[in-house]
Structure formats: C-alpha cells, structure tokens
C-alpha cells in the first residue's frame, strides 16, 4: 500500500487499518524471531554474538520502515517520494538476505554440526551398554540422526531457494527442538518478506500505471509542455510543443531554452528560473520558431524535484491571435476614446438608474469634476445642476422605457460658476446583445453663445425691419406726394377754368364755354380727387403695416409711365429699349409698390453704368408671361456684379456704391414679395446685370 498511497498522496481508512494490521503482524514476527535467536544464543554461546547482531539489524531495518509508515502515511503527510520508499524497503530486504547468508545460515549449520557431534557421541556411548539397549538406542539414534539430517536438508533447501529469490516455500520440520524454532522463525520472516515484496510489486505496478498515465497526459495535452533543468537544458517535451515551434522531438531534447526564447538572454532566463516560486507563476514571453518567425506565448511555470533533481515544468499556450485581438481591441478602444475626448460636443452615458458610467473631459468640467473618473457612480442630484435633476431623469426614464431616442432639443444647465447655460441635447437608449435597454447615451453642445447671437440677430433684424419700414414709408410718402401732386395740379387747373367761365360776362355764344366742356372739367376734377384718395390710402396702409392695396392694372402702361418719369429726372442721356409684350394681361398688385420697385431698379442700373463710365448706357425693359405670373426684366450694359456681391446684394445695408445705405434692393424685394411675387438678379462681370421680378396675373 505504501508506494501506491504515496503516489496518489491519499489513504483511505480501510488502507490505514490494513497497514496497522501488517505493522502488528510484522512486530510479532520480529519479536518471535528475536526470542528464538536469544534462546538459541544462550544454549550456544559461540553463536550468541552473531545471532544478536543479526536480530538487531533485521529488527532495526524493519522498524525504520514501520516508523516511516506511521509518520508519513498514517498521518497523511505524504512527504516521502515513492522512489525513496522503494529504496528503504529494498534496503531492508537486502539486509535481511545479508543476515540470512552471513549470520543465520552459518549459525544453523553450526547448530546442526553440534547436534551431529552430540549424536555421534551418544552413539559411541551406547555401544558399551547391553545389546538390547544398544539396539534400542541405535534405533532411536538412527531415527534422530535421519530426523536431524532431514531437518538440515529441509533447512538447506529452503535457505538456498530463499537465497535464489523464491520465498514461496516454507520450512516444515517434524521436530520440537531448536531447529524447529529456527525454521518457524524463517517462515515468519519469509512471510514478512513476501508481504513486503507483494506490496512493492503492487506499488511498482501502480507507479508504472501512474507514469504511463502522466506520460500520456503530457504527450497528448493540448497545451505545449516542456521541462528543463536549472541550466535551461531540455529534459522532456510533448508533441504539442514540438508542433508549436516546428522542431522534431529529438532536436528539442538536445536544445536549451535560450535557443527559442526571443525575449530574454541566457543570463536573464537563469535569473528568472532562480527566482521562480512554487506558486505556478504565469507570464508572457516570445518564442522563436524553427522558421525564424516569432509567436507570443503564455507560460505557466513551476519548480519541482524529481529523483533529487531540480527541474522546471512549463505549460505554454500560443496567444499570438489573442494578442493581435487585444491589440486591435486596444486600438479600437483608444480610437473610440480619442473620438469621445476630441468630439466638439459633451458626451456621457448612464445606467438604468441614471447613474453616470462615463463621460468625456468636457462634460466632466461642465459638471464641476476634475476628471471623468470622478463622475462615475454619481447622479445629477450630486452635481451643480441638481435643481434640473428631476427634469433630466424624467426625460431619461421616458427614453429608456420607450426605447425611442429624444433628439436635438434645448434644455438649461447650471455650470460650476452657478450660471445658467443652454445645451442642445440628444439622448438615445443603449442596448445589449439581446436588444435589451441597459442605459442611455447623451450628447449635448453648449449653445449659450449661439443663443446670445440669435437674440442679437433678432434684435438687429427687428431694427432692420423697423428701418426698412421707415425707408418704405419714406419712399412711399415720396411716391404718394408725386402722385398727389399730379391730380391736385389738374384739379387746380380745371377749377380755375370753371371759375373763369362762371365769372365771364360775355354772352357771345361762340366764345362761351359750352355746357359739355364745363361738365368735362368737373368730371376730371372728380377722377383726380379719387386718384389722390387712393394715394392717401396707400400711405395709410404702409404706415399701419396693413396688406398693400391691390388692384388690377395694365403693367405695360405702368412701366411706360415709370420710364417716362425716370427719363425726365435723369439728365444724362441713355438709350432705352422697351420690349413689352402686346396684349399683355392685367396684373393684380399694388400700383404704387410697382412704381417704387421700377424706380429703384432703374436708378441702380443707371448709377452702376455712370460709376463705370459706360460711353453709351443702355437700358432694356422686357415683359413676358410666365404661367400665372407676369415677369419684368430690367437689363443694363454696365460692369456687372462679382460672385461675392451676388450673394449679398439683397442683404440689408449691403452696397457696392460709394453712396447710399444699401436698403434699396432689400426694400424692393420686400415690396414684391408682399404682392405675391419674387425679385432676383443675374449678372456676368463685364457684361452687365439683369434684375427680374414677377407679379401675379389678375385672372
């Protein structure tokens, strides 16, 4: 049992009881052997010293094995290697054999010779007795002689068989003398040796099976296994390790670990081996294969002692693909982290309980934290904007429970300085591989400055609109004043004529104004008064922001009137071409607004041509029908406009002229749009500009 138990390092209660029984039986056998040898020594003083030495030697060797079994196996310490146990038991058996040959067998032969001598002496003495007594004594002496001879022969045969390794035989003497006791002692000793040899054989078989199993496990293991001594010389490798490095097993058994380790030098490897602990450290290194390529490996190493030799056991695993995957994952993580950190927005993510799991540095600063790590685990109730926490959590709960993102909305925030800032926020649910919502991702940008700019722009636009209204009112008032001037002059002239007629004392019918002429003057006065009233209503609508007064009128006649008035005002001569479409339908718009726009566009064209010193300024006015709209085009042969000017010519306060405030085109477009049309420009630098506007047809 001992070897098997030491190999497995485990002993059952049954095995322990069996060992205790064997120990008791061996002790009894040794005790009987000692008593018999002491008794034989007392009767044979010449043999006493050798028999006593043999008894002590056999007893001491056996006791050493008994002590080892008690201290190491029965106590479950298992500190003695199986091979050491084999050595001790083998040594005990060898000493038993030696005592058998050197002491016990010679002592037995000496006893036999002494008995033979005594028997021969007894035989000679009996010759002097009577013949009957001689016959009787002779009979018994011969019987004793042959009995002793048989016993000696039996002892001799058993001893020689025992010496030859056959311990199955036993000595069975029919006598009851010292030879019988010696034979019984030999039988007991043979029984003990038989038990030890059987135990040894069983242990060897168990060890052989265990070795075979271990060798099979090592050879067929999926991990690469190699064993080397403290100098790095290879002792054993398995097939997987040979395949990993591309060497044959015979090659590897003649190599040193430094020949394939591509990371450490020989000295470094020796230091690593010397510092290895018994805790199976795991480390990573690089191995060079037979073809010169390198692989990343993970090694689990452990020191061990086998047959008194210090060895290092290593289990290696190729982790090259894992390292590549880890590198790719790390690069991907670094890239994602870089994107998160350098994104021009604040980014954060939370769990289902609205606890922060992470954020970028910009968000952490807004939250009053020194770093993103400081924010992890906190909620909005722990931060500067705790007063808005309920609002935030309600939004987030709705997003996570519905699974529907909430995108691009504005919400207030409290910065670390206690000031309210504005953010444009989007929140989307985070999902796991099972599509279950696990949290929330939020992104927002600080739009506080943008909100300020928008407010400033609104304020500015309001100012521009106010100025625009003032300009429109001014131009409208000027146009209305012009419109009022004509009918008022006509009314004045007609009224003067009528007064002169009524004051005249002439009754010459040929010189008097006829009744129809007087009636015509009064009708003209009425029409001009109506015209003046319309102009005043236009003025009131502009001043009170009302919808312009629209009427159906002949666009061609209005254009001709505007051109005639414009030519009277502009003294420098210019060539004009009126390409007005005949039988043009009426338009539905404000006549006054149309006149203002025509005047602005004609003036802009003339000023541009004058500034460019065009020798022969030309203006072409064209009307065309475009579906349900009437189009008017005013084209000049001036310098044209650059692309950057074309983008801004309709902006308020933008002008390309040294004079003016840049409101004319802005006002003109506003007036045209107010009447349901549009105004735009086309220009080619060096070839002039064309302005187009449309008005809806009356039909």
PDB file of C-alpha atoms in Angstrom, residues 466-660:
ATOM      1  CA  UNK A 466     -38.058  98.963 -38.364  1.00  0.00           C
ATOM      2  CA  UNK A 467     -35.609 100.854 -40.566  1.00  0.00           C
ATOM      3  CA  UNK A 468     -36.982  99.040 -43.585  1.00  0.00           C
ATOM      4  CA  UNK A 469     -40.470 100.159 -42.678  1.00  0.00           C
ATOM      5  CA  UNK A 470     -39.209 103.694 -42.281  1.00  0.00           C
ATOM      6  CA  UNK A 471     -37.495 103.569 -45.670  1.00  0.00           C
ATOM      7  CA  UNK A 472     -40.563 102.067 -47.272  1.00  0.00           C
ATOM      8  CA  UNK A 473     -42.697 104.715 -45.640  1.00  0.00           C
ATOM      9  CA  UNK A 474     -40.304 107.432 -46.822  1.00  0.00           C
ATOM     10  CA  UNK A 475     -40.230 106.159 -50.398  1.00  0.00           C
ATOM     11  CA  UNK A 476     -43.959 105.563 -50.351  1.00  0.00           C
ATOM     12  CA  UNK A 477     -44.595 109.010 -48.999  1.00  0.00           C
ATOM     13  CA  UNK A 478     -42.373 110.474 -51.727  1.00  0.00           C
ATOM     14  CA  UNK A 479     -44.174 108.491 -54.396  1.00  0.00           C
ATOM     15  CA  UNK A 480     -47.554 109.417 -52.957  1.00  0.00           C
ATOM     16  CA  UNK A 481     -46.547 113.054 -52.829  1.00  0.00           C
ATOM     17  CA  UNK A 482     -45.674 112.760 -56.521  1.00  0.00           C
ATOM     18  CA  UNK A 483     -48.960 111.002 -57.173  1.00  0.00           C
ATOM     19  CA  UNK A 484     -50.901 113.616 -55.233  1.00  0.00           C
ATOM     20  CA  UNK A 485     -49.155 116.458 -56.995  1.00  0.00           C
ATOM     21  CA  UNK A 486     -50.489 115.485 -60.448  1.00  0.00           C
ATOM     22  CA  UNK A 487     -54.197 115.219 -59.570  1.00  0.00           C
ATOM     23  CA  UNK A 488     -54.042 118.298 -57.367  1.00  0.00           C
ATOM     24  CA  UNK A 489     -52.499 120.330 -60.206  1.00  0.00           C
ATOM     25  CA  UNK A 490     -55.172 119.013 -62.548  1.00  0.00           C
ATOM     26  CA  UNK A 491     -57.921 119.826 -60.056  1.00  0.00           C
ATOM     27  CA  UNK A 492     -56.496 123.318 -59.611  1.00  0.00           C
ATOM     28  CA  UNK A 493     -56.334 123.937 -63.369  1.00  0.00           C
ATOM     29  CA  UNK A 494     -59.834 122.636 -64.007  1.00  0.00           C
ATOM     30  CA  UNK A 495     -61.224 124.599 -61.091  1.00  0.00           C
ATOM     31  CA  UNK A 496     -59.602 127.806 -62.389  1.00  0.00           C
ATOM     32  CA  UNK A 497     -61.113 127.207 -65.814  1.00  0.00           C
ATOM     33  CA  UNK A 498     -64.554 126.626 -64.342  1.00  0.00           C
ATOM     34  CA  UNK A 499     -64.311 129.768 -62.206  1.00  0.00           C
ATOM     35  CA  UNK A 500     -63.281 131.861 -65.196  1.00  0.00           C
ATOM     36  CA  UNK A 501     -66.255 130.560 -67.100  1.00  0.00           C
ATOM     37  CA  UNK A 502     -68.710 131.444 -64.395  1.00  0.00           C
ATOM     38  CA  UNK A 503     -67.169 134.910 -63.888  1.00  0.00           C
ATOM     39  CA  UNK A 504     -67.251 135.803 -67.586  1.00  0.00           C
ATOM     40  CA  UNK A 505     -69.862 138.440 -68.661  1.00  0.00           C
ATOM     41  CA  UNK A 506     -69.540 137.517 -72.286  1.00  0.00           C
ATOM     42  CA  UNK A 507     -72.756 136.340 -73.810  1.00  0.00           C
ATOM     43  CA  UNK A 508     -71.282 135.614 -77.142  1.00  0.00           C
ATOM     44  CA  UNK A 509     -72.217 132.055 -77.535  1.00  0.00           C
ATOM     45  CA  UNK A 510     -69.220 131.415 -79.842  1.00  0.00           C
ATOM     46  CA  UNK A 511     -66.745 132.498 -77.130  1.00  0.00           C
ATOM     47  CA  UNK A 512     -68.501 130.993 -74.103  1.00  0.00           C
ATOM     48  CA  UNK A 513     -67.612 127.613 -72.738  1.00  0.00           C
ATOM     49  CA  UNK A 514     -70.152 125.158 -73.644  1.00  0.00           C
ATOM     50  CA  UNK A 515     -72.054 123.215 -71.083  1.00  0.00           C
ATOM     51  CA  UNK A 516     -70.324 119.943 -72.039  1.00  0.00           C
ATOM     52  CA  UNK A 517     -66.855 121.445 -71.558  1.00  0.00           C
ATOM     53  CA  UNK A 518     -67.792 122.591 -68.082  1.00  0.00           C
ATOM     54  CA  UNK A 519     -69.158 119.155 -67.301  1.00  0.00           C
ATOM     55  CA  UNK A 520     -65.926 117.538 -68.548  1.00  0.00           C
ATOM     56  CA  UNK A 521     -63.832 119.734 -66.234  1.00  0.00           C
ATOM     57  CA  UNK A 522     -65.915 118.746 -63.251  1.00  0.00           C
ATOM     58  CA  UNK A 523     -65.650 115.025 -64.156  1.00  0.00           C
ATOM     59  CA  UNK A 524     -61.861 115.371 -64.437  1.00  0.00           C
ATOM     60  CA  UNK A 525     -61.770 117.010 -61.023  1.00  0.00           C
ATOM     61  CA  UNK A 526     -63.658 114.058 -59.581  1.00  0.00           C
ATOM     62  CA  UNK A 527     -61.282 111.488 -61.120  1.00  0.00           C
ATOM     63  CA  UNK A 528     -58.219 113.311 -59.903  1.00  0.00           C
ATOM     64  CA  UNK A 529     -59.705 113.587 -56.420  1.00  0.00           C
ATOM     65  CA  UNK A 530     -60.341 109.812 -56.406  1.00  0.00           C
ATOM     66  CA  UNK A 531     -56.753 109.288 -57.527  1.00  0.00           C
ATOM     67  CA  UNK A 532     -55.494 111.419 -54.673  1.00  0.00           C
ATOM     68  CA  UNK A 533     -57.663 109.472 -52.227  1.00  0.00           C
ATOM     69  CA  UNK A 534     -56.149 106.169 -53.384  1.00  0.00           C
ATOM     70  CA  UNK A 535     -52.657 107.532 -52.864  1.00  0.00           C
ATOM     71  CA  UNK A 536     -53.566 108.571 -49.337  1.00  0.00           C
ATOM     72  CA  UNK A 537     -54.969 105.088 -48.595  1.00  0.00           C
ATOM     73  CA  UNK A 538     -51.680 103.559 -49.835  1.00  0.00           C
ATOM     74  CA  UNK A 539     -49.829 105.807 -47.442  1.00  0.00           C
ATOM     75  CA  UNK A 540     -52.074 104.819 -44.527  1.00  0.00           C
ATOM     76  CA  UNK A 541     -51.630 101.071 -45.286  1.00  0.00           C
ATOM     77  CA  UNK A 542     -47.852 101.429 -45.248  1.00  0.00           C
ATOM     78  CA  UNK A 543     -47.830 103.452 -42.054  1.00  0.00           C
ATOM     79  CA  UNK A 544     -50.131 100.969 -40.274  1.00  0.00           C
ATOM     80  CA  UNK A 545     -48.464  97.711 -41.574  1.00  0.00           C
ATOM     81  CA  UNK A 546     -51.555  96.712 -43.484  1.00  0.00           C
ATOM     82  CA  UNK A 547     -51.687  94.425 -46.501  1.00  0.00           C
ATOM     83  CA  UNK A 548     -50.928  96.505 -49.618  1.00  0.00           C
ATOM     84  CA  UNK A 549     -53.942  97.678 -51.585  1.00  0.00           C
ATOM     85  CA  UNK A 550     -54.009  95.501 -54.702  1.00  0.00           C
ATOM     86  CA  UNK A 551     -55.793  96.385 -57.907  1.00  0.00           C
ATOM     87  CA  UNK A 552     -55.909  95.112 -61.454  1.00  0.00           C
ATOM     88  CA  UNK A 553     -53.919  97.373 -63.769  1.00  0.00           C
ATOM     89  CA  UNK A 554     -52.070  97.372 -67.082  1.00  0.00           C
ATOM     90  CA  UNK A 555     -48.439  96.550 -66.276  1.00  0.00           C
ATOM     91  CA  UNK A 556     -47.143  97.793 -69.648  1.00  0.00           C
ATOM     92  CA  UNK A 557     -48.741 101.234 -69.127  1.00  0.00           C
ATOM     93  CA  UNK A 558     -47.283 101.428 -65.600  1.00  0.00           C
ATOM     94  CA  UNK A 559     -43.802 100.547 -66.920  1.00  0.00           C
ATOM     95  CA  UNK A 560     -44.043 103.177 -69.662  1.00  0.00           C
ATOM     96  CA  UNK A 561     -45.168 105.775 -67.124  1.00  0.00           C
ATOM     97  CA  UNK A 562     -42.271 104.883 -64.817  1.00  0.00           C
ATOM     98  CA  UNK A 563     -39.781 105.092 -67.718  1.00  0.00           C
ATOM     99  CA  UNK A 564     -41.137 108.471 -68.795  1.00  0.00           C
ATOM    100  CA  UNK A 565     -40.881 109.877 -65.281  1.00  0.00           C
ATOM    101  CA  UNK A 566     -37.366 108.384 -64.852  1.00  0.00           C
ATOM    102  CA  UNK A 567     -36.115 109.916 -68.132  1.00  0.00           C
ATOM    103  CA  UNK A 568     -37.343 113.352 -67.015  1.00  0.00           C
ATOM    104  CA  UNK A 569     -35.365 113.092 -63.745  1.00  0.00           C
ATOM    105  CA  UNK A 570     -32.076 111.693 -65.181  1.00  0.00           C
ATOM    106  CA  UNK A 571     -30.462 114.329 -67.381  1.00  0.00           C
ATOM    107  CA  UNK A 572     -27.549 112.182 -68.711  1.00  0.00           C
ATOM    108  CA  UNK A 573     -28.840 110.659 -71.920  1.00  0.00           C
ATOM    109  CA  UNK A 574     -29.218 106.862 -72.173  1.00  0.00           C
ATOM    110  CA  UNK A 575     -30.548 104.520 -74.774  1.00  0.00           C
ATOM    111  CA  UNK A 576     -33.618 102.536 -73.845  1.00  0.00           C
ATOM    112  CA  UNK A 577     -35.370  99.575 -75.452  1.00  0.00           C
ATOM    113  CA  UNK A 578     -38.937  98.813 -74.489  1.00  0.00           C
ATOM    114  CA  UNK A 579     -39.714  95.188 -75.375  1.00  0.00           C
ATOM    115  CA  UNK A 580     -43.187  94.967 -73.926  1.00  0.00           C
ATOM    116  CA  UNK A 581     -45.342  92.016 -74.864  1.00  0.00           C
ATOM    117  CA  UNK A 582     -48.506  93.050 -76.710  1.00  0.00           C
ATOM    118  CA  UNK A 583     -51.991  92.351 -75.373  1.00  0.00           C
ATOM    119  CA  UNK A 584     -50.447  91.700 -72.004  1.00  0.00           C
ATOM    120  CA  UNK A 585     -52.999  90.649 -69.368  1.00  0.00           C
ATOM    121  CA  UNK A 586     -53.657  92.798 -66.317  1.00  0.00           C
ATOM    122  CA  UNK A 587     -51.771  92.135 -63.079  1.00  0.00           C
ATOM    123  CA  UNK A 588     -53.207  92.099 -59.539  1.00  0.00           C
ATOM    124  CA  UNK A 589     -50.858  94.109 -57.314  1.00  0.00           C
ATOM    125  CA  UNK A 590     -50.185  97.466 -55.746  1.00  0.00           C
ATOM    126  CA  UNK A 591     -49.637 100.031 -58.493  1.00  0.00           C
ATOM    127  CA  UNK A 592     -47.715 102.238 -56.059  1.00  0.00           C
ATOM    128  CA  UNK A 593     -45.357  99.390 -54.991  1.00  0.00           C
ATOM    129  CA  UNK A 594     -44.735  98.517 -58.624  1.00  0.00           C
ATOM    130  CA  UNK A 595     -43.802 102.134 -59.363  1.00  0.00           C
ATOM    131  CA  UNK A 596     -41.401 102.227 -56.355  1.00  0.00           C
ATOM    132  CA  UNK A 597     -39.671  98.982 -57.420  1.00  0.00           C
ATOM    133  CA  UNK A 598     -39.331 100.134 -61.046  1.00  0.00           C
ATOM    134  CA  UNK A 599     -37.829 103.445 -59.925  1.00  0.00           C
ATOM    135  CA  UNK A 600     -35.319 101.697 -57.584  1.00  0.00           C
ATOM    136  CA  UNK A 601     -34.192  99.187 -60.219  1.00  0.00           C
ATOM    137  CA  UNK A 602     -33.834 101.816 -62.975  1.00  0.00           C
ATOM    138  CA  UNK A 603     -31.863 104.102 -60.652  1.00  0.00           C
ATOM    139  CA  UNK A 604     -29.499 101.272 -59.541  1.00  0.00           C
ATOM    140  CA  UNK A 605     -28.748 100.362 -63.164  1.00  0.00           C
ATOM    141  CA  UNK A 606     -28.048 103.964 -64.193  1.00  0.00           C
ATOM    142  CA  UNK A 607     -25.831 104.627 -61.162  1.00  0.00           C
ATOM    143  CA  UNK A 608     -23.816 101.464 -61.876  1.00  0.00           C
ATOM    144  CA  UNK A 609     -23.279 102.455 -65.537  1.00  0.00           C
ATOM    145  CA  UNK A 610     -22.354 106.025 -64.585  1.00  0.00           C
ATOM    146  CA  UNK A 611     -19.847 104.807 -61.971  1.00  0.00           C
ATOM    147  CA  UNK A 612     -18.247 102.547 -64.601  1.00  0.00           C
ATOM    148  CA  UNK A 613     -18.218 105.429 -67.143  1.00  0.00           C
ATOM    149  CA  UNK A 614     -20.056 103.419 -69.778  1.00  0.00           C
ATOM    150  CA  UNK A 615     -19.916 105.544 -73.001  1.00  0.00           C
ATOM    151  CA  UNK A 616     -23.407 104.659 -74.143  1.00  0.00           C
ATOM    152  CA  UNK A 617     -25.596 103.492 -71.282  1.00  0.00           C
ATOM    153  CA  UNK A 618     -28.341 101.117 -72.366  1.00  0.00           C
ATOM    154  CA  UNK A 619     -31.455 100.016 -70.536  1.00  0.00           C
ATOM    155  CA  UNK A 620     -33.722  97.256 -71.804  1.00  0.00           C
ATOM    156  CA  UNK A 621     -37.104  96.660 -70.187  1.00  0.00           C
ATOM    157  CA  UNK A 622     -38.943  93.478 -71.105  1.00  0.00           C
ATOM    158  CA  UNK A 623     -42.291  91.966 -70.080  1.00  0.00           C
ATOM    159  CA  UNK A 624     -43.177  88.304 -70.542  1.00  0.00           C
ATOM    160  CA  UNK A 625     -45.840  85.947 -69.278  1.00  0.00           C
ATOM    161  CA  UNK A 626     -44.591  83.045 -67.119  1.00  0.00           C
ATOM    162  CA  UNK A 627     -47.574  80.812 -66.385  1.00  0.00           C
ATOM    163  CA  UNK A 628     -49.801  82.618 -63.922  1.00  0.00           C
ATOM    164  CA  UNK A 629     -47.171  85.282 -63.294  1.00  0.00           C
ATOM    165  CA  UNK A 630     -46.037  88.341 -65.204  1.00  0.00           C
ATOM    166  CA  UNK A 631     -42.261  88.816 -65.407  1.00  0.00           C
ATOM    167  CA  UNK A 632     -40.482  92.148 -65.764  1.00  0.00           C
ATOM    168  CA  UNK A 633     -36.779  92.253 -66.688  1.00  0.00           C
ATOM    169  CA  UNK A 634     -34.568  95.342 -66.465  1.00  0.00           C
ATOM    170  CA  UNK A 635     -31.152  94.788 -68.081  1.00  0.00           C
ATOM    171  CA  UNK A 636     -28.192  97.135 -68.411  1.00  0.00           C
ATOM    172  CA  UNK A 637     -24.779  97.033 -70.124  1.00  0.00           C
ATOM    173  CA  UNK A 638     -22.886  98.052 -67.008  1.00  0.00           C
ATOM    174  CA  UNK A 639     -19.880  96.381 -65.298  1.00  0.00           C
ATOM    175  CA  UNK A 640     -21.900  93.529 -63.793  1.00  0.00           C
ATOM    176  CA  UNK A 641     -21.509  92.066 -60.311  1.00  0.00           C
ATOM    177  CA  UNK A 642     -18.914  89.717 -58.824  1.00  0.00           C
ATOM    178  CA  UNK A 643     -19.985  86.378 -57.331  1.00  0.00           C
ATOM    179  CA  UNK A 644     -19.388  87.502 -53.738  1.00  0.00           C
ATOM    180  CA  UNK A 645     -21.552  90.582 -54.348  1.00  0.00           C
ATOM    181  CA  UNK A 646     -24.335  88.467 -55.842  1.00  0.00           C
ATOM    182  CA  UNK A 647     -24.606  86.560 -52.556  1.00  0.00           C
ATOM    183  CA  UNK A 648     -25.310  89.702 -50.519  1.00  0.00           C
ATOM    184  CA  UNK A 649     -26.921  92.346 -52.769  1.00  0.00           C
ATOM    185  CA  UNK A 650     -30.335  91.733 -51.199  1.00  0.00           C
ATOM    186  CA  UNK A 651     -28.966  91.937 -47.631  1.00  0.00           C
ATOM    187  CA  UNK A 652     -29.761  94.987 -45.551  1.00  0.00           C
ATOM    188  CA  UNK A 653     -27.033  97.663 -45.508  1.00  0.00           C
ATOM    189  CA  UNK A 654     -25.020  95.947 -48.250  1.00  0.00           C
ATOM    190  CA  UNK A 655     -23.979  98.236 -51.086  1.00  0.00           C
ATOM    191  CA  UNK A 656     -21.369  98.295 -53.836  1.00  0.00           C
ATOM    192  CA  UNK A 657     -21.711 102.053 -54.328  1.00  0.00           C
ATOM    193  CA  UNK A 658     -19.778 104.790 -52.520  1.00  0.00           C
ATOM    194  CA  UNK A 659     -23.080 106.428 -51.563  1.00  0.00           C
ATOM    195  CA  UNK A 660     -26.336 105.038 -50.180  1.00  0.00           C
TER     196      UNK A 660
END
